[in-house]
Short mmCIF file of C-alpha atoms in Angstrom, two decimals:
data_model
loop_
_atom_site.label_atom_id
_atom_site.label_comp_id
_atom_site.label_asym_id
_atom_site.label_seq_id
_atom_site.Cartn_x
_atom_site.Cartn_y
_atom_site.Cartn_z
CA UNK A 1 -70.56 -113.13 18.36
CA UNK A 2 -71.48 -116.40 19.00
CA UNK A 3 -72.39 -117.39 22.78
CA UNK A 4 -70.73 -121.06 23.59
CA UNK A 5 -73.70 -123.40 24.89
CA UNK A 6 -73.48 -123.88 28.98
CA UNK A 7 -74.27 -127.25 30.09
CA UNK A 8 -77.18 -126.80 32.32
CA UNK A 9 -78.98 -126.94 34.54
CA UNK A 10 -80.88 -123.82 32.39
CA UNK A 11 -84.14 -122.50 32.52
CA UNK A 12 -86.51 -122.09 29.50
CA UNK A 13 -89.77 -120.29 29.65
CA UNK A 14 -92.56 -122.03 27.08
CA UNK A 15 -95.33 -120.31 26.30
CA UNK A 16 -98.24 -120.80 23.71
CA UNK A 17 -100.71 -118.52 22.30
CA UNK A 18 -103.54 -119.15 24.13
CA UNK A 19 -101.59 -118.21 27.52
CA UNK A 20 -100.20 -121.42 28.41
CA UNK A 21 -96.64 -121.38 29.67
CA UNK A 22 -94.52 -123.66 31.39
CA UNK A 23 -91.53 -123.69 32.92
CA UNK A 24 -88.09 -126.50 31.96
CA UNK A 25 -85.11 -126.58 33.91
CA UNK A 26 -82.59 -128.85 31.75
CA UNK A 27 -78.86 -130.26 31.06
CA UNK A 28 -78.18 -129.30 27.68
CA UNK A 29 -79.35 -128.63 24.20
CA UNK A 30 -81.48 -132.16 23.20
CA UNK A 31 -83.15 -132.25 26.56
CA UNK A 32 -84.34 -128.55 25.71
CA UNK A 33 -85.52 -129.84 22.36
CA UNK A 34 -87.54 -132.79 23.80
CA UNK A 35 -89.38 -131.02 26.26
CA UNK A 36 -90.14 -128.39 24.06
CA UNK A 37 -91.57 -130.72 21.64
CA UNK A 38 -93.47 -132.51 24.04
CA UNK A 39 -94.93 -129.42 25.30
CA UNK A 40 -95.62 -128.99 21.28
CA UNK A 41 -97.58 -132.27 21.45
CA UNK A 42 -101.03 -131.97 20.73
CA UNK A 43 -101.10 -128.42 21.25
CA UNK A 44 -102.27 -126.08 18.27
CA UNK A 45 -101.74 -122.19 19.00
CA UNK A 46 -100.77 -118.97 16.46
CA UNK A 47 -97.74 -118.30 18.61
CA UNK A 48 -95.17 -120.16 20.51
CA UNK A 49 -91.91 -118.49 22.51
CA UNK A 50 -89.09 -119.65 23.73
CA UNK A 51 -87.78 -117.55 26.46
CA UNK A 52 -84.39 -117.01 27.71
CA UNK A 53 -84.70 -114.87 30.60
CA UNK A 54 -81.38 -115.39 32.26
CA UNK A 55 -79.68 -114.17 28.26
CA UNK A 56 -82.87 -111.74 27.34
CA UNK A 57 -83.42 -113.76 24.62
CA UNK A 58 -86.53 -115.04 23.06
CA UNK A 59 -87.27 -116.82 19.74
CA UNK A 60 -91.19 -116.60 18.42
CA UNK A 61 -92.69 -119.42 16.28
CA UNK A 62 -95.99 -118.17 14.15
CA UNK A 63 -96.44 -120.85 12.22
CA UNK A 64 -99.64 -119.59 11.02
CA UNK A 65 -98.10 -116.64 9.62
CA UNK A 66 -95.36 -118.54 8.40
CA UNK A 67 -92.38 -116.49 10.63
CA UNK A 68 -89.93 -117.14 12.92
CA UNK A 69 -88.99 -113.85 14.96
CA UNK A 70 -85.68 -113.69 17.40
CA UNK A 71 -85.17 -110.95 20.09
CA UNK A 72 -82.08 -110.24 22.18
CA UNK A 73 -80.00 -107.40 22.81
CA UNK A 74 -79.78 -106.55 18.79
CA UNK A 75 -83.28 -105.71 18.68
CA UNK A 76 -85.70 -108.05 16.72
CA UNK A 77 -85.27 -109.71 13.73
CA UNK A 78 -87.81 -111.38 11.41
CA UNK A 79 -87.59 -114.64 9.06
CA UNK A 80 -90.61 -116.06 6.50
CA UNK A 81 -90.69 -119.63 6.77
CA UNK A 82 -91.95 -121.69 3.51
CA UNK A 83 -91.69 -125.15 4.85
CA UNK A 84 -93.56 -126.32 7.85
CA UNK A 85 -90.10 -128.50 9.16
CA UNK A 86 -88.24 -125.34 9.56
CA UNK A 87 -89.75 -124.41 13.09
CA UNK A 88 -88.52 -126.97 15.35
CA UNK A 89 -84.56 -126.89 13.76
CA UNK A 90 -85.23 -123.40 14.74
CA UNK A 91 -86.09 -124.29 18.22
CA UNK A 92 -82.98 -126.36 18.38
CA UNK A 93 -80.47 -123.77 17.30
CA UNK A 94 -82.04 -121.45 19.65
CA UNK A 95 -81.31 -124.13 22.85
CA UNK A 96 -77.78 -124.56 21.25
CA UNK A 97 -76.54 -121.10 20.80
CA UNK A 98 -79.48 -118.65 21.53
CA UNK A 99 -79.95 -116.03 19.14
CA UNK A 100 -76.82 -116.43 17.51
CA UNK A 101 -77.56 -119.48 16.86
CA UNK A 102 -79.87 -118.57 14.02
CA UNK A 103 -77.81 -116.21 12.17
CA UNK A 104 -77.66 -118.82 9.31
CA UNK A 105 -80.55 -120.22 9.03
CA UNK A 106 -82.63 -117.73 6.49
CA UNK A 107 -83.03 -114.47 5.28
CA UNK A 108 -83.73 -112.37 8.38
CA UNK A 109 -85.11 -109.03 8.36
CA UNK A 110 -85.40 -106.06 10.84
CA UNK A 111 -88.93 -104.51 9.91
CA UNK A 112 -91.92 -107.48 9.90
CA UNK A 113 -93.37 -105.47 6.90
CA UNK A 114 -90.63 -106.86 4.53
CA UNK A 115 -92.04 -110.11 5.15
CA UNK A 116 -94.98 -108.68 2.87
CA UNK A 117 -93.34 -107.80 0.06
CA UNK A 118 -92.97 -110.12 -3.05
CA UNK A 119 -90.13 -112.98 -2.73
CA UNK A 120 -88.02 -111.48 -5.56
CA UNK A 121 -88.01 -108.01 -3.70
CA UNK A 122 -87.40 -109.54 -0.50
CA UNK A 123 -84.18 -111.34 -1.87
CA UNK A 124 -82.82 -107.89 -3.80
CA UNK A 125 -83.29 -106.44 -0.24
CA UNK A 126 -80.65 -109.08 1.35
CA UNK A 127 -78.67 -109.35 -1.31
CA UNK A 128 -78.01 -105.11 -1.22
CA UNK A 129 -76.62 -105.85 2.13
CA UNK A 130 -73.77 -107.33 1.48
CA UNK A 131 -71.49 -104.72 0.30
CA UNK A 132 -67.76 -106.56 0.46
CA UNK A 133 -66.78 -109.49 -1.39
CA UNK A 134 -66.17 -111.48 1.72
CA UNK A 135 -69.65 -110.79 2.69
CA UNK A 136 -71.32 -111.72 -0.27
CA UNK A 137 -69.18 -115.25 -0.70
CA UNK A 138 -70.25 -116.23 2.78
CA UNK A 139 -73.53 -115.53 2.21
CA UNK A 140 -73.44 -117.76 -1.13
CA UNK A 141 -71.58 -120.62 0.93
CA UNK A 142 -74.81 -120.38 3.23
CA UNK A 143 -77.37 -120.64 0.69
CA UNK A 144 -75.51 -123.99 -0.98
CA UNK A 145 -74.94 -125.22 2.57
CA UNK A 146 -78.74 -125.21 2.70
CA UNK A 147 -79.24 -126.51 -0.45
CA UNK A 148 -76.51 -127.33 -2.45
CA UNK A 149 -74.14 -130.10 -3.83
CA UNK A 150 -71.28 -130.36 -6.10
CA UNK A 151 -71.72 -132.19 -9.10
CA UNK A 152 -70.12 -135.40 -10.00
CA UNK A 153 -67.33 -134.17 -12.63
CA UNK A 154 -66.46 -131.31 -9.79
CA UNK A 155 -66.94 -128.38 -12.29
CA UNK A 156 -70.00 -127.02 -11.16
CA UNK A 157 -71.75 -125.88 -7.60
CA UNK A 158 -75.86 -126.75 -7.82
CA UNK A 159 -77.78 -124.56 -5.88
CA UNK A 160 -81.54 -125.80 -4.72
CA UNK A 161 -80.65 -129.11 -6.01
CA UNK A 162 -83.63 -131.35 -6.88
CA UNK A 163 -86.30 -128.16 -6.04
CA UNK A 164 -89.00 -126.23 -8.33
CA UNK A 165 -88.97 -123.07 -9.92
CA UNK A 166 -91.42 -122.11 -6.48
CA UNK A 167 -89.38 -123.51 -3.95
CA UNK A 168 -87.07 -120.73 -2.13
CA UNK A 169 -87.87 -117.93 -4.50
CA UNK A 170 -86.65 -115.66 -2.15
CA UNK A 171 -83.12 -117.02 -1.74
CA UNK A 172 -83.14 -117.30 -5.46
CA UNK A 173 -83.38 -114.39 -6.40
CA UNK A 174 -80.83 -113.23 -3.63
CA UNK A 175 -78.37 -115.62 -4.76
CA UNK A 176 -78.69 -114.93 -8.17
CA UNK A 177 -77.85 -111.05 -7.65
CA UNK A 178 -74.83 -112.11 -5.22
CA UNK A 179 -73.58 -114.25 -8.15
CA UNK A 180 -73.72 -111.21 -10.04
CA UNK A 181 -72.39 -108.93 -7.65
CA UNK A 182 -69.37 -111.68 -7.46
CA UNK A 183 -68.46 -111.98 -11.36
CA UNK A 184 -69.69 -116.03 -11.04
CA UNK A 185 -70.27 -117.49 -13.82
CA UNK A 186 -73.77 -119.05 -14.32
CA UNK A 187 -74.31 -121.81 -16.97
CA UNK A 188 -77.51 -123.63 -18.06
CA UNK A 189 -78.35 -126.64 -16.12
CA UNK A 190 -78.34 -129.88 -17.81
CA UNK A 191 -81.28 -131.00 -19.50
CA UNK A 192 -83.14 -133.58 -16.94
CA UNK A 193 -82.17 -131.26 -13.99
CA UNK A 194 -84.97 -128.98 -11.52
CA UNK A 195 -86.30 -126.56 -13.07
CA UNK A 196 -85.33 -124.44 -10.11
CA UNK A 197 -81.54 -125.40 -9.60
CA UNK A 198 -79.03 -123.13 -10.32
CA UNK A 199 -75.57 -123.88 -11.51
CA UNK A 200 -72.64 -121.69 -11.10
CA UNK A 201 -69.03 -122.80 -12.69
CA UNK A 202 -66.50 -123.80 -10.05
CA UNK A 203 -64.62 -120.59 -8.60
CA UNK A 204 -61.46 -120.74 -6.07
CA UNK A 205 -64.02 -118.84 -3.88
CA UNK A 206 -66.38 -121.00 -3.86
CA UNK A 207 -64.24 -123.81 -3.53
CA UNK A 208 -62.58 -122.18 0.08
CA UNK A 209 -65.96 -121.33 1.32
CA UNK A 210 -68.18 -124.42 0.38
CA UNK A 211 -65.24 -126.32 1.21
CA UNK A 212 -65.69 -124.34 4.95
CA UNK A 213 -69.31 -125.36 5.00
CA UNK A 214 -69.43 -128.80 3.50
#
């Protein structure tokens, strides 16, 4: 369950890579964010965490290895990151709502070694974990949340809307096993569109649960 943000003062701990940390007391979410990207500034390490000691919670930038790991009482979850602006939105999260925070941000994974594996078997992994309908249609609303719009005549939901065929294969090939798991209809995307967008026909489900995101 989600933890509601306490205005502060809180305490972060900062520390870099190459043993560098330093210590923030602050009033709220933003003034976390700016003094952890000042402390960013001109500073180039493998590894940066964001500590939490008063919650147990910590959240690991690699940026270098392209993963974002959280840790709290759950145990320790992993994320692979394909776009370099991910990390700080990360960050903020975090300062918002810890751990929790993050829960819909990506694809996250218990075991680092799934970050290895291809992106197509690391989105049939996720999507075999939603077992219930109600799962798999909130994970769907996520991914178009991310991603997504509804297109002008209002028949169809557009998934990684203006992106590449090698943009968030991963998700791709999570959603498109959800949509199958679902009964969704898929149709062809109009000629002119990405050749990495995918359209699904509008659904009363999807209308509820984008309409929840949107």
């Amino acid at each position: 369950m989600a933890r509601p943000y306490q205005p502060g003062p809180k305490q972060f701990v900062f520390a870099a890579g190459d043993g560098t940390d330093h210590h923030v007391s602050v009033g709220d979410a933003q003034e976390a964010y700016e003094a952890f990207a000042a402390f960013l500034r001109d500073r180039e390490s493998d590894t940066y965490t964001i500590a939490d000691e008063a919650a147990r919670q910590r959240l690991v930038l690699m940026p270098q290895r392209g993963v974002i790991s959280r840790v709290g009482e759950a145990g320790q979850e992993h994320l692979k990151v394909d776009r370099g602006n991910r990390y700080l939105p990360a960050a903020m999260l975090f300062f918002e709502n810890g751990c929790a925070g993050l829960d819909y941000f990506g694809q996250w994974f218990a075991d680092l070694a799934d970050l290895d594996a291809s992106p197509e078997t690391r989105g049939a992994v996720r999507a075999a974990t939603f077992t219930t309908e109600a799962a798999a249609i909130d994970e769907v609303g996520r991914i178009w949340a991310d991603s997504g719009i509804v297109d002008p005549t209002d028949q169809y939901y557009v998934f990684f809307e203006s992106d590449d065929v090698d943009h968030a294969r991963a998700e791709r090939a999570e959603l498109l096993q959800l949509i199958a798991f679902l009964g969704l209809e898929r149709v062809d995307a109009p000629a002119g569109a990405a050749d990495g967008e995918v359209w699904v026909r509008a659904d009363p489900r999807l209308d509820a649960e984008c309409a929840r995101w949107a």
